[in-house]
Coordinates of C-alpha atoms in Angstrom, one line a residue:
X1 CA 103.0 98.0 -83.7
X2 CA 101.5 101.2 -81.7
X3 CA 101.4 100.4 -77.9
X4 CA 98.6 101.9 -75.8
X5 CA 99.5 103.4 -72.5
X6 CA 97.1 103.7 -69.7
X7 CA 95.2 106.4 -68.8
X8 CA 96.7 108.5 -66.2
X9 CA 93.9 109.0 -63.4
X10 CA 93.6 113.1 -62.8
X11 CA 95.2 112.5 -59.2
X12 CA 98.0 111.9 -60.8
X13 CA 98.2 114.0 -63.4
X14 CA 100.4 116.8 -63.7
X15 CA 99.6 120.3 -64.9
X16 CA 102.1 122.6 -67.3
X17 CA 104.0 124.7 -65.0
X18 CA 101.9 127.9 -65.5
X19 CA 98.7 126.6 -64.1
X20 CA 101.0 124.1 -61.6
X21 CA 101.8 127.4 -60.0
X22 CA 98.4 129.5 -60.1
X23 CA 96.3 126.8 -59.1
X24 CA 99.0 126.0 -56.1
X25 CA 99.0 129.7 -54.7
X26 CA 95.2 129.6 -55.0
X27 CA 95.4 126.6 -52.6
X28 CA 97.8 128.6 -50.1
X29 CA 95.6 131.4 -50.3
X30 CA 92.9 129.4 -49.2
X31 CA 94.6 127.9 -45.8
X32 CA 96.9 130.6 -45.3
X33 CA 94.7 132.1 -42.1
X34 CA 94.3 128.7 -40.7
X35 CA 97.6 128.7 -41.1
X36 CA 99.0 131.0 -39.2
X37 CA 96.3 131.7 -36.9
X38 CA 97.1 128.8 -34.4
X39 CA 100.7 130.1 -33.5
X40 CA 99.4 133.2 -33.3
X41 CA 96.9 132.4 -30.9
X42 CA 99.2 130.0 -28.9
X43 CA 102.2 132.5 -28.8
X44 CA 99.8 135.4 -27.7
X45 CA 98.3 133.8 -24.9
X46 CA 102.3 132.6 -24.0
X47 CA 103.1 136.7 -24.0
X48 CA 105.7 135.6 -26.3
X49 CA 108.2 139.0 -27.8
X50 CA 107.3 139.9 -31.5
X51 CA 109.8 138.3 -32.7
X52 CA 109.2 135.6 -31.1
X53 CA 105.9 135.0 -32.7
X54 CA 107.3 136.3 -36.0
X55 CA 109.7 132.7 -35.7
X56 CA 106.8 130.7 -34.6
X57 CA 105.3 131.9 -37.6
X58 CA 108.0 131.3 -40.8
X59 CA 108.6 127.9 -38.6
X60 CA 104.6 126.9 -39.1
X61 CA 104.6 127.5 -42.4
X62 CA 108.2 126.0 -43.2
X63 CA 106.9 122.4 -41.6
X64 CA 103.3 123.3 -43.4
X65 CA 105.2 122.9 -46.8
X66 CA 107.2 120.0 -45.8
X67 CA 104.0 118.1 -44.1
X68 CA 102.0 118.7 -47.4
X69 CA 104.8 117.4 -49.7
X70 CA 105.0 114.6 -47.8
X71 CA 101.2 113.5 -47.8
X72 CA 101.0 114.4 -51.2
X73 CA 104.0 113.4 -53.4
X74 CA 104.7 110.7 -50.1
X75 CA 107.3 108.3 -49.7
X76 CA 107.4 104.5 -48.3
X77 CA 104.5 104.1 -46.6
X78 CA 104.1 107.8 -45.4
X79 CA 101.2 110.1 -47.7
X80 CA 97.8 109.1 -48.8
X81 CA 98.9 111.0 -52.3
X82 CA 95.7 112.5 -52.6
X83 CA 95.4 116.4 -53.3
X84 CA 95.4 117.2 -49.3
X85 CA 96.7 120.5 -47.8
X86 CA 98.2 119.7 -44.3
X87 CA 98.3 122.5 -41.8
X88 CA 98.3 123.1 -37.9
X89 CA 95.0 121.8 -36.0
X90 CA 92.8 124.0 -33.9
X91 CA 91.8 120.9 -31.8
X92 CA 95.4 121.0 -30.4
X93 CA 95.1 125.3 -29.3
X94 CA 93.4 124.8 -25.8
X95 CA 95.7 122.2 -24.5
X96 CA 98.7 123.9 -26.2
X97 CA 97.9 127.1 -24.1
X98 CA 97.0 125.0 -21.1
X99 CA 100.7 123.5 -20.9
X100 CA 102.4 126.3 -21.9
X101 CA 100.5 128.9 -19.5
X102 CA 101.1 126.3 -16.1
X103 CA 104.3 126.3 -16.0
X104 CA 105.7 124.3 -19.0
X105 CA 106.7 126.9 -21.7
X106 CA 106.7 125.6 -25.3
X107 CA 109.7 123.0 -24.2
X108 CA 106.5 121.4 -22.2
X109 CA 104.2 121.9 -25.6
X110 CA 106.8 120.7 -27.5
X111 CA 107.8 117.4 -25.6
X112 CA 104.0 116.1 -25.8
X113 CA 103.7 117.1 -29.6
X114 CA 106.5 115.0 -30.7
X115 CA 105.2 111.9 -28.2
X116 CA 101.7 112.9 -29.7
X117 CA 103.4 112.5 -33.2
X118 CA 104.6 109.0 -32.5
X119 CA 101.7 107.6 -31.2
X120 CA 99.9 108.3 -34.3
X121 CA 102.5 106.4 -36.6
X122 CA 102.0 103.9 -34.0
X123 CA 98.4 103.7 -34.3
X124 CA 98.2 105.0 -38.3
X125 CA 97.4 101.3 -39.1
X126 CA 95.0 100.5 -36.3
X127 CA 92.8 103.1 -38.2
X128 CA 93.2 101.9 -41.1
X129 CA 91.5 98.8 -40.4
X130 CA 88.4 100.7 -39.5
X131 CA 87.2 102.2 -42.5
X132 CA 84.5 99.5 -43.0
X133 CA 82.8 101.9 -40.4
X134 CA 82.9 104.8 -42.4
X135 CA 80.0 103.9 -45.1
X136 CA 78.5 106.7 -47.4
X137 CA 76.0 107.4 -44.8
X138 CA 78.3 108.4 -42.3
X139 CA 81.1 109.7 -45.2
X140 CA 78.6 112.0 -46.6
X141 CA 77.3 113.3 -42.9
X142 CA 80.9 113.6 -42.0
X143 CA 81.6 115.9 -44.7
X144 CA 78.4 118.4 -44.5
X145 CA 79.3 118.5 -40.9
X146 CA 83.0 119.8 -41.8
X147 CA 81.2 122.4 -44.5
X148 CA 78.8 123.7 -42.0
X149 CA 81.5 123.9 -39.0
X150 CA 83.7 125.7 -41.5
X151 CA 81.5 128.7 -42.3
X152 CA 81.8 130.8 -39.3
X153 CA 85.3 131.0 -40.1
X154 CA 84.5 132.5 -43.6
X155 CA 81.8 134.7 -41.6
X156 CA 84.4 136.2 -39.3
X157 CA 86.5 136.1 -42.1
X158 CA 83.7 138.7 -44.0
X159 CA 83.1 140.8 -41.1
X160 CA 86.5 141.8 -40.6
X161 CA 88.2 139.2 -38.8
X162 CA 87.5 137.7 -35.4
X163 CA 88.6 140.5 -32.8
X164 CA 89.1 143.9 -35.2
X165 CA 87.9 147.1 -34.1
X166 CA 85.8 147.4 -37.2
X167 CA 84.7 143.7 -37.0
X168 CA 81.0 143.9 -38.7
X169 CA 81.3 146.7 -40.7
X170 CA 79.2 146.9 -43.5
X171 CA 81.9 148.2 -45.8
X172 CA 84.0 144.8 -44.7
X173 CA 81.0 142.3 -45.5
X174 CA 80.5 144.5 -49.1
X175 CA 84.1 143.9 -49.9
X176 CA 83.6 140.0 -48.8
X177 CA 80.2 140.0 -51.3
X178 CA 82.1 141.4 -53.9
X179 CA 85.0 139.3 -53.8
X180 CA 81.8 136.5 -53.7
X181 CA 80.2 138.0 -56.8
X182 CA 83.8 137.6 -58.6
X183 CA 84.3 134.2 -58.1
X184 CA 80.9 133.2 -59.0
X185 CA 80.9 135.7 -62.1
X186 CA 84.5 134.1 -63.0
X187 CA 82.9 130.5 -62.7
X188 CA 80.0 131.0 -64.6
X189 CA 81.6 133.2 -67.5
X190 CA 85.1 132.9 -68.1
X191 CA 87.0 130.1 -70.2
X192 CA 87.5 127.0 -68.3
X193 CA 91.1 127.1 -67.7
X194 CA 90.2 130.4 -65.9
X195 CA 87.5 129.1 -64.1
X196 CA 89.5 126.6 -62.5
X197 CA 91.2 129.4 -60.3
X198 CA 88.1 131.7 -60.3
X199 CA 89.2 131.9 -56.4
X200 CA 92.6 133.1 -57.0
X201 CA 91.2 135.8 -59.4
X202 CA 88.6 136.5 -57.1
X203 CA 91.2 137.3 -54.4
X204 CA 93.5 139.3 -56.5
X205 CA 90.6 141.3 -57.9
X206 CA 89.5 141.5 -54.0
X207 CA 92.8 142.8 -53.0
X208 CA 92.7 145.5 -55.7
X209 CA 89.6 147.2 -54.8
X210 CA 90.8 146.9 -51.0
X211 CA 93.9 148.9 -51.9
X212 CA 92.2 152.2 -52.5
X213 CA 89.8 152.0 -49.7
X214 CA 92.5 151.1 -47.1
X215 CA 92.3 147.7 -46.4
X216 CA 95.8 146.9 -46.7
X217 CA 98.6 147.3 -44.5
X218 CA 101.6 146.1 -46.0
X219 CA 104.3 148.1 -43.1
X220 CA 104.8 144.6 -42.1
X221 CA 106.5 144.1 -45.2
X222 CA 109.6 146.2 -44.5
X223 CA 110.1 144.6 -41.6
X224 CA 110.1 141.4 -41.7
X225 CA 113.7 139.6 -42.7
X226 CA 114.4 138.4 -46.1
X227 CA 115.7 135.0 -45.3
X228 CA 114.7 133.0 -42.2
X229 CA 115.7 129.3 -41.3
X230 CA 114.1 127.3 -38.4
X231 CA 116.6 125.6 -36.5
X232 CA 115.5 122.5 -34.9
X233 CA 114.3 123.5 -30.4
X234 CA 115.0 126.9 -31.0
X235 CA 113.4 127.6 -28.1
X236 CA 115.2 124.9 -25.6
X237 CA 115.2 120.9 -25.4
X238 CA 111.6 119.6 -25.0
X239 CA 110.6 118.5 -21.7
X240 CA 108.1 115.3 -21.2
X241 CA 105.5 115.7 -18.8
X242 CA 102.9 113.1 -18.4
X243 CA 99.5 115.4 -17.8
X244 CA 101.1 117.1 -21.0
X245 CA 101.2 114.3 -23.0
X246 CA 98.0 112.9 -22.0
X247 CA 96.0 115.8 -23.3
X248 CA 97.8 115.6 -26.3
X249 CA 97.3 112.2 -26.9
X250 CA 93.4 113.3 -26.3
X251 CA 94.1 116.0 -29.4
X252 CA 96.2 112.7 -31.6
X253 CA 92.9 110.6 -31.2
X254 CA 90.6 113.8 -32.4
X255 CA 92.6 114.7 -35.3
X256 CA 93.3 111.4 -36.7
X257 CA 89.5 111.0 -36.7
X258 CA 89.1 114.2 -38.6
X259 CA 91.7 113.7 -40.6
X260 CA 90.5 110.4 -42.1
X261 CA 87.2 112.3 -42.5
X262 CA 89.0 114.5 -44.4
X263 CA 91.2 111.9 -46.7
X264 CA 88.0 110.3 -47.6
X265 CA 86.2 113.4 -48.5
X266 CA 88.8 114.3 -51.0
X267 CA 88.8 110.2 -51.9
X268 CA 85.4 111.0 -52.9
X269 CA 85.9 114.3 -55.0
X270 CA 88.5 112.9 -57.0
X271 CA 87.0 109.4 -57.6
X272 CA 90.3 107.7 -56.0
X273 CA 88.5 106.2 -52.8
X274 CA 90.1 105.7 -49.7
X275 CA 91.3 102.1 -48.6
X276 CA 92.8 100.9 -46.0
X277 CA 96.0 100.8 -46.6
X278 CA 95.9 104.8 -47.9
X279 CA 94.5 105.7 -45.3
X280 CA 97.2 104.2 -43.2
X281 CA 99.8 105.9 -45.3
X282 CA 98.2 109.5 -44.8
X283 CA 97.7 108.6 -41.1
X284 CA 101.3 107.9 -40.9
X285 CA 102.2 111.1 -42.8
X286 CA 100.2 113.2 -40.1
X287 CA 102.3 111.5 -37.6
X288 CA 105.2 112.1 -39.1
X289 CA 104.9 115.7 -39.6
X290 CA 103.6 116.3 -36.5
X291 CA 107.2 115.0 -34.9
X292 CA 108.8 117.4 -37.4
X293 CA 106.8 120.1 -35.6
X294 CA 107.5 119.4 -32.3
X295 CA 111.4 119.6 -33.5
X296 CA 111.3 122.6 -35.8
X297 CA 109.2 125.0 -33.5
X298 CA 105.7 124.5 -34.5
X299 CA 103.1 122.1 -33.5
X300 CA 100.3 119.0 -34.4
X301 CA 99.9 118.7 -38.3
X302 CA 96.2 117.5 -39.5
X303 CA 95.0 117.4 -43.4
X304 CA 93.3 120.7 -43.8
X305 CA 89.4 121.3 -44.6
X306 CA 89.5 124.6 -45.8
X307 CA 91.3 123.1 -49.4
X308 CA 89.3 120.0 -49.6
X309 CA 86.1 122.6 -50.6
X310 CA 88.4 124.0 -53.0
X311 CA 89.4 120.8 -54.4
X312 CA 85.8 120.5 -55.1
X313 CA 84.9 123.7 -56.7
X314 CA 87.6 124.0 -59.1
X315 CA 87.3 120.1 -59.8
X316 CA 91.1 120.2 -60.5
X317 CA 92.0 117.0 -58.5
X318 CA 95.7 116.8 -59.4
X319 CA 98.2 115.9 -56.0
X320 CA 100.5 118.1 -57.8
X321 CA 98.6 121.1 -57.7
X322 CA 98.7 120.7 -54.3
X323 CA 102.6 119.6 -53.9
X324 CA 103.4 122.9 -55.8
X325 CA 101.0 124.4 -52.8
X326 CA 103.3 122.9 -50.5
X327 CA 106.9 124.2 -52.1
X328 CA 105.4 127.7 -52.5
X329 CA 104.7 127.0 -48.2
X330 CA 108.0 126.2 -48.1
X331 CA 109.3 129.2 -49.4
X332 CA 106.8 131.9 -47.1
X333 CA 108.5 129.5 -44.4
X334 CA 112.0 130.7 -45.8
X335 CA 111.6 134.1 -47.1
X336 CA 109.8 135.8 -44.2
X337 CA 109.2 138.8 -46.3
X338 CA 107.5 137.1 -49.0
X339 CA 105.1 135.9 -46.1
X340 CA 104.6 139.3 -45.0
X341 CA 102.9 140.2 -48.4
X342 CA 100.4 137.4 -48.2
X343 CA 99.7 138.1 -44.7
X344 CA 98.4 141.8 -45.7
X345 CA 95.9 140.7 -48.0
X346 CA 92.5 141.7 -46.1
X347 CA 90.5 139.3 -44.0
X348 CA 86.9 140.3 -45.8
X349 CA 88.8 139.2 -49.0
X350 CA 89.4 135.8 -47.9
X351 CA 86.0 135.6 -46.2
X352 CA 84.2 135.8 -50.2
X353 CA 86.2 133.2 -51.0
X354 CA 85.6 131.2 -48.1
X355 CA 82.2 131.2 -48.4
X356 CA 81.8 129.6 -51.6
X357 CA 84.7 126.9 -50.5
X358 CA 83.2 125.8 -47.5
X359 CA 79.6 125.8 -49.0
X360 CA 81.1 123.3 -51.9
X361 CA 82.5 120.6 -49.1
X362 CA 79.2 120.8 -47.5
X363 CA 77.1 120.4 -50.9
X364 CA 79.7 117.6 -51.4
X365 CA 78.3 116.0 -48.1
X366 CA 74.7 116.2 -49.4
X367 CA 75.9 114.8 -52.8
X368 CA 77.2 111.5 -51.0
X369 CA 74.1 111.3 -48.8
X370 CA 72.1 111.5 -51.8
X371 CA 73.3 107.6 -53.0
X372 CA 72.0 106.4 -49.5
X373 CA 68.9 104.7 -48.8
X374 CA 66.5 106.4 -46.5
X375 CA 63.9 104.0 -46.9
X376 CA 62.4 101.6 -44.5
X377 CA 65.3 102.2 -41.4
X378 CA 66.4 105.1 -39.3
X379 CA 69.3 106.6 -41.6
X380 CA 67.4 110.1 -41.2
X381 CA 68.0 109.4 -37.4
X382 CA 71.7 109.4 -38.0
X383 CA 72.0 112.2 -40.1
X384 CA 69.9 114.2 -38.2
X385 CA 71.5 113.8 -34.7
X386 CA 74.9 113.9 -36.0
X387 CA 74.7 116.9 -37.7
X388 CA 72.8 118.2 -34.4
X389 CA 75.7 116.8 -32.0
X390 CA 78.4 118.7 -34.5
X391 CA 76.9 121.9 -35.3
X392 CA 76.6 122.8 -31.6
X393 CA 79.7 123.6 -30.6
X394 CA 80.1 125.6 -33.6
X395 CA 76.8 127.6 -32.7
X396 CA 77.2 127.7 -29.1
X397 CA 81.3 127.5 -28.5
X398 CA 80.8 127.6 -24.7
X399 CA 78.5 124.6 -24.1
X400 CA 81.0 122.2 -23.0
X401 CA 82.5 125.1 -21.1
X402 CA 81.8 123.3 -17.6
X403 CA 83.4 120.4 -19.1
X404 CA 86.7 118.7 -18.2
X405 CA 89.1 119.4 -20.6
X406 CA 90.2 116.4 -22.3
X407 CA 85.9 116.3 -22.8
X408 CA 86.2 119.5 -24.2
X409 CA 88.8 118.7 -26.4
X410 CA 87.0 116.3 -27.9
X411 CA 83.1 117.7 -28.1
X412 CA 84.6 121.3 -28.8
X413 CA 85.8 119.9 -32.5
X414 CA 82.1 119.9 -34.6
X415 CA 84.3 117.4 -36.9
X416 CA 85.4 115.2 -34.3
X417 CA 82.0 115.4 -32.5
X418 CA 79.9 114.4 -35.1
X419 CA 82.1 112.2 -36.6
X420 CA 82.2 110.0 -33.4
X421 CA 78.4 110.3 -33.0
X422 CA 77.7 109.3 -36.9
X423 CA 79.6 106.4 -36.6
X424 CA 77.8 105.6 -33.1
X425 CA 74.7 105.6 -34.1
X426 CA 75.4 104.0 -37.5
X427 CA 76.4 100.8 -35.6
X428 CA 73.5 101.7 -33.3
X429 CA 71.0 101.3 -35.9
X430 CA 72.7 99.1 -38.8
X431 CA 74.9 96.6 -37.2
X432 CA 73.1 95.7 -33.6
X433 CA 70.3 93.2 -33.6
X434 CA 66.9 94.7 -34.5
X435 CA 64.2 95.2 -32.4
X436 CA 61.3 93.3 -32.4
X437 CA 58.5 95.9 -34.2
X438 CA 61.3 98.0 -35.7
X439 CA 61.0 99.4 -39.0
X440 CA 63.4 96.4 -40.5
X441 CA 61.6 93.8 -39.2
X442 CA 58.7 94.6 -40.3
X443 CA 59.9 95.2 -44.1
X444 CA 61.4 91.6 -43.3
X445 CA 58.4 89.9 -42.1
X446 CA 56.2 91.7 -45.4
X447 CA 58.8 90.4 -47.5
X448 CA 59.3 87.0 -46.3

């Protein structure tokens, strides 16, 4: 008698080898800027030596490996095993350089990280319990508000990177638009199984016009050491200091709203919706990483937006695909060298890519708005003064600049800004008692 197995749902499905590995570098590719960006931003504003940074570095993307694994493959109750890149967060940078530039030092930075770690396993389930407030209408305005905060980074990406000498260029934005016209030519063209990693062709073609034009620099490459191994408070035994901690406790509360923003954007690509108890588990897995940060010499972990548009625009939904993302991680965070090489591939490179990424998570927001109903109440409202609240700080990054700090560490985060406000003025308008007149009554009283 034949027996029928189930079907395996494309989460968990795993790829041959071949496309395990192309599709996973694609997914590096995409995040590794982010990546690195925030320890080099936090070691440069600590004047730290070269080598220094170069440690801060291989140890970021070591942890970034390990965190990914983790909320991927997952273990216990730890990983929301959903296809989600993890990677350090930017809401963490101003705080980070605030500790370390008063005194502190990174045993200062790393004291409140790890505290910052454990409070959000502590509070992972507390979460959990409140996605009942995360409806499609404030899902779906979550996640255009993460597209649309995103693109700046591909436009500075484009025009050279933030802070080059030749930032703006028009020979940088013509290589970004023709890295652009690849991917979208590969997409629309090629066989399907190419079109999945239309970005990682669209790089690699990218990087081999920028080659003859001199783009590249690749004198980093013979540098940098062939094997490198974090050691756990390499740079001196954390210290705990309470103004410390409490501004990273600030940062915890930001990025575990915009992680779970995050966990159900990706819930929604790849038709596995978040519950409650997932998004406990990937809650818990940010936590946990974000200890192993504070321990191995790198800082706050947070499920990465950059991937979740890529997710989207390749439709390959496997948590595979993105585990083998996390072990090729693991290895840049162990072979320095083979870091070096990704790190020379030209920012206006990654900025054609980007743009097509980040537009796909916010079209992905506009696809889940399109199931609400705008009829009859004041969703518009909502949609319309959260997206306000979170583009702001992304079009004007000083508004808040008068701010205290633990304000601007909130409202400085478009994600975390709008996300709060969404869900606001969702209660605001859908779970308070109506007003006499409003538009609800009336369609009640008509109806009646």
């Amino acid at each position: 008698m034949a027996t029928t197995t189930a079907p395996v749902h494309p989460v968990d499905e795993v790829p041959p080898v071949r496309q395990l590995a192309a599709f996973g570098l694609q997914h590096v590719l995409a995040m590794y800027a982010g990546a690195v960006a925030v320890p080099l931003i936090v070691g440069g504003a600590l004047k730290l030596s070269p080598a220094d940074l170069a440690y801060l570095i291989t140890a970021d993307l070591l942890v970034c490996g390990i965190a990914t694994l983790i909320q991927c493959v997952g273990f216990w109750r730890f990983g929301v095993r959903l296809p989600i890149m993890q990677g350090c967060t930017f809401a963490a940078v101003s705080p980070m350089v605030l500790i370390g530039t008063t005194g502190g030092g990174l045993p200062a930075i790393y004291g409140s990280v790890i505290v910052a770690g454990l409070a959000i396993m502590l509070l992972a389930p507390v979460f959990g319990k409140l996605l009942h407030f995360f409806p499609p209408l404030v899902t779906g305005t979550v996640i255009l508000i993460i597209g649309v905060s995103l693109l700046p980074v591909a436009g500075n990406w484009a025009a050279g990177g933030a802070g080059s000498k030749d930032f703006g260029e028009p020979k940088n934005l013509a290589l970004a638009a023709f890295v652009l016209a690849a991917v979208l030519g590969v997409q629309r063209f090629a066989p399907v199984y190419l079109a999945r990693i239309a970005v990682l062709i669209g790089i690699a073609v990218g990087l081999a016009a920028a080659v003859p034009f001199g783009f590249t620099d690749f004198s980093g490459v013979g540098d940098a050491d062939w094997l490198g191994i974090s050691t756990p408070f390499h740079f001196g035994t954390p210290t705990f200091k309470v103004s410390a901690i409490v501004s990273m406790l600030v940062v915890a509360l930001v990025t575990m709203t915009e992680t779970t923003g995050d966990l159900i954007a990706v819930g929604e690509m790849t038709g596995r919706r978040v519950e409650p108890r997932s998004l406990s588990d990937g809650l818990r897995a940010d936590g946990l990483s974000t200890v192993l940060g504070g321990v191995f010499n790198t800082f706050p972990y947070t499920a990465f937006a950059q991937n979740v548009g890529l997710v989207g625009m390749t439709r390959v939904r496997s948590r595979w695909v993105v585990a083998a993302a996390g072990g090729i991680l693991v290895l840049l965070g162990l072979l320095p060298k083979l870091g070096a090489v990704v790190a020379a591939i030209p920012a206006p490179v990654l900025g054609g890519a980007g743009l097509v990424m980040f537009g796909t998570v916010a079209a992905s927001g506009l696809r889940t708005l399109a199931t609400v109903d705008f009829k009859g109440n004041d969703n518009l409202t909502v949609v319309a003064v959260s997206v306000a609240i979170g583009v702001l700080p992304v079009g004007v990054p000083t508004v808040y600049a008068k701010f205290p700090d633990w304000f601007q560490t909130v409202m400085n985060s478009g994600i975390s800004a709008g996300c709060l406000t969404a869900i606001v003025l969702n209660l605001l308008f859908n779970h308070l008692p109506w007003r006499a007149g409003s538009a609800r009554t009336v369609k009640t009283a008509e109806t009646a």
